[in-house]
Amino acid sequence: MRIDGALHSLDQPPRLDPKKAHNIDVVIDRLKASPEQRGRVAESLELALKLGSGLVRLLWQDATEKTVAEWPMSNQNFDPATGYHFPILGARHFSFNSPLGACSLCGGTGTQLLPDAELAIPDPTRSLEDQPVGPWRRAPKRMAGHYKSLLRDLAKHAGVPMNRAWKDLPGSFHHLVLHGSADQSVTFSQIKAERLSENKKNF
Ligand SMILES: [Zn+2]
């Protein structure tokens, strides 16, 4: 048997600490791999899979009997190395018409909707003061003021001047506006003020 990675004879089992969890494997066979051993390998694997309910570990040892590699394998729909389970495969897993088989990026349509920076910033010579973000500039007046304030807070956060043309601003700022700040938090003055007035209204 193999306990916590070490091989032991069944005649002389080691004392185990009952308070600890142990990994106990049954050793089914040990052989020198060669084409002549094919049948024996198949038989041993079959027995191991049966005993291990579909889970078997293959150990490679060098001449000194040191384990140099360990392959966990399974004949179930399960990857023992990662724990990844998958269902019994059928036609629908290979069909783009089925949510199960469809490409996860496009949902099987073959096209993907992505933001286009050139459409978002139609005129990159506009400065931040002139609102270079097209959809924000075309927004109704109240919202346009709100977006302007967002842009001002972003500029303040990044330390870039409002009177500089979009095209002359660093790529990191472009990324901040177009894709967000990821895990970095940005303080927005107006959202705070609006939330406060909303709260007042509710009270
Ligand atoms: Zn696709």
CSV table of C-alpha atoms and ligand atoms in Angstrom, one decimal, residues 103 105-108 110, ligand 1:
chain,number,residue,atom,x,y,z
A,103,CYS,CA,-18.8,28.9,-28.5
A,105,LEU,CA,-17.5,34.0,-26.9
A,106,CYS,CA,-20.2,34.4,-29.5
A,107,GLY,CA,-22.9,32.0,-28.3
A,108,GLY,CA,-22.8,30.3,-31.7
A,110,GLY,CA,-20.1,33.6,-35.2
B,1,ZN,ZN,-17.5,32.0,-31.5
